[in-house]
Amino acid sequence: MPKIPDKLRPILRRIHDYAISDSGLFIILAHMFIAKSFSYYPEGLQEYYIHPFEVRLDNDVFFYLWFMNGLLLLSASFYRKTLYTAIVFSSSMTFLFLWGLAFTLSGSINVAQLGLIYMTLAIVVTLSVYRGRRSEYRLTKEK
């Protein structure tokens, strides 16, 4: 294993601390939301509609909804421990949960399974952010 030069250690430490914080999770979620938005791209990559709202509204609405959520999460990753971050995170996870709930209440069991995946993702991510803030475990060397 090559030795890391002393000049690079503080930079790599800052990148590491950023990546394992909530900001790293926000970047991952932002990319997921942005990737999901392109399934509703205005030209229409989505060929079939299974969500109850997809039948009633145009694809452009869903493209902008998912894309704006992704951009907000991306911007919130740079503002750590602020009210803006809390609002963006909670609204995005609420949107994700309600999106899954609409799938679940659609009536079809195949579609309901997809809704449970969205709801589970929202719950697990919310719990991981909540638990990480209130219980951080640090390993220390005993003397």
XYZ file of C-alpha atoms in Angstrom:
143
model
C 0.000 0.000 0.000
C 1.543 3.327 -1.008
C 2.148 5.895 1.683
C -0.074 8.957 1.499
C 1.933 12.187 1.485
C 1.467 14.366 4.563
C 0.199 17.280 2.458
C -2.709 15.217 1.125
C -3.844 13.757 4.451
C -5.913 16.771 5.612
C -7.621 16.984 2.213
C -8.428 13.279 2.163
C -9.645 13.484 5.773
C -12.073 16.279 4.863
C -13.369 14.312 1.860
C -13.786 11.232 4.060
C -15.663 13.163 6.762
C -17.938 14.689 4.125
C -18.647 11.354 2.452
C -19.673 9.564 5.660
C -21.876 12.422 6.871
C -25.497 13.075 5.945
C -24.223 15.139 3.014
C -22.891 12.014 1.336
C -26.313 10.423 1.680
C -27.949 13.542 0.221
C -25.706 13.333 -2.848
C -26.680 9.693 -3.393
C -30.382 10.522 -2.992
C -30.056 13.534 -5.295
C -28.633 11.359 -8.047
C -31.420 8.816 -7.531
C -34.086 11.530 -7.820
C -32.468 13.049 -10.921
C -32.131 9.633 -12.581
C -35.799 8.909 -11.796
C -36.797 12.241 -13.346
C -35.397 11.199 -16.715
C -37.884 8.337 -16.892
C -40.445 11.132 -17.349
C -38.348 13.176 -19.768
C -40.610 15.435 -21.858
C -40.065 13.291 -24.954
C -41.409 10.402 -22.905
C -39.156 7.464 -22.146
C -41.982 6.109 -20.017
C -44.082 3.878 -22.250
C -46.505 2.481 -19.701
C -48.279 4.115 -16.799
C -48.799 2.275 -13.540
C -48.891 5.061 -10.946
C -52.390 6.447 -10.297
C -51.258 10.036 -10.960
C -49.385 9.174 -14.174
C -52.676 8.474 -15.903
C -54.129 11.853 -14.933
C -51.166 14.224 -15.354
C -48.621 14.935 -18.075
C -45.072 13.500 -17.985
C -43.593 17.009 -17.787
C -45.072 17.495 -14.323
C -43.349 14.404 -12.962
C -40.077 15.192 -14.708
C -39.875 18.605 -13.039
C -41.092 17.293 -9.680
C -38.418 14.601 -9.422
C -35.720 16.768 -10.997
C -36.338 19.721 -8.643
C -36.317 17.390 -5.642
C -32.950 16.057 -6.804
C -31.506 19.540 -7.264
C -32.748 20.617 -3.845
C -31.141 17.564 -2.227
C -27.915 18.273 -4.086
C -27.869 21.865 -2.881
C -28.751 20.791 0.683
C -25.693 18.553 0.790
C -23.503 21.674 0.904
C -25.376 23.257 3.832
C -24.757 20.926 6.718
C -26.765 21.195 9.938
C -29.061 23.996 8.807
C -32.813 24.434 8.778
C -32.737 24.442 4.955
C -31.195 20.962 4.962
C -33.814 19.664 7.399
C -36.684 21.098 5.362
C -35.379 19.772 2.041
C -34.666 16.335 3.478
C -38.012 15.966 5.233
C -39.983 17.210 2.228
C -38.118 14.868 -0.146
C -38.654 11.848 2.078
C -42.316 12.789 2.547
C -42.695 13.034 -1.229
C -41.038 9.632 -1.658
C -43.242 8.060 1.021
C -46.446 9.534 -0.422
C -45.405 8.429 -3.918
C -45.101 4.879 -2.621
C -48.344 5.159 -0.669
C -50.213 6.112 -3.848
C -48.792 2.975 -5.508
C -49.871 0.872 -2.546
C -53.432 2.212 -2.549
C -53.881 1.692 -6.302
C -55.525 -1.705 -5.870
C -53.226 -3.995 -7.889
C -50.922 -6.237 -5.852
C -48.090 -5.972 -8.410
C -48.178 -2.192 -8.239
C -48.518 -2.246 -4.440
C -45.238 -4.129 -4.164
C -43.470 -1.297 -5.977
C -45.079 1.184 -3.599
C -43.756 -0.732 -0.617
C -40.238 -0.405 -2.017
C -40.559 3.389 -2.213
C -42.042 3.571 1.272
C -39.344 1.321 2.735
C -36.613 3.415 1.134
C -38.052 6.599 2.645
C -38.355 5.049 6.103
C -34.891 3.458 6.118
C -33.171 6.639 4.927
C -35.035 8.761 7.476
C -34.176 6.380 10.297
C -30.518 6.239 9.277
C -30.214 10.031 9.319
C -32.060 10.239 12.637
C -30.034 7.469 14.310
C -26.747 8.815 12.997
C -27.307 12.156 14.676
C -28.251 10.852 18.060
C -25.945 7.871 18.407
C -22.488 8.057 16.958
C -20.117 5.434 18.187
C -16.426 6.209 18.214
C -13.753 3.617 18.713
C -11.011 4.762 21.023
C -7.821 3.076 22.034
C -7.572 2.124 25.659
C -4.429 3.241 27.439
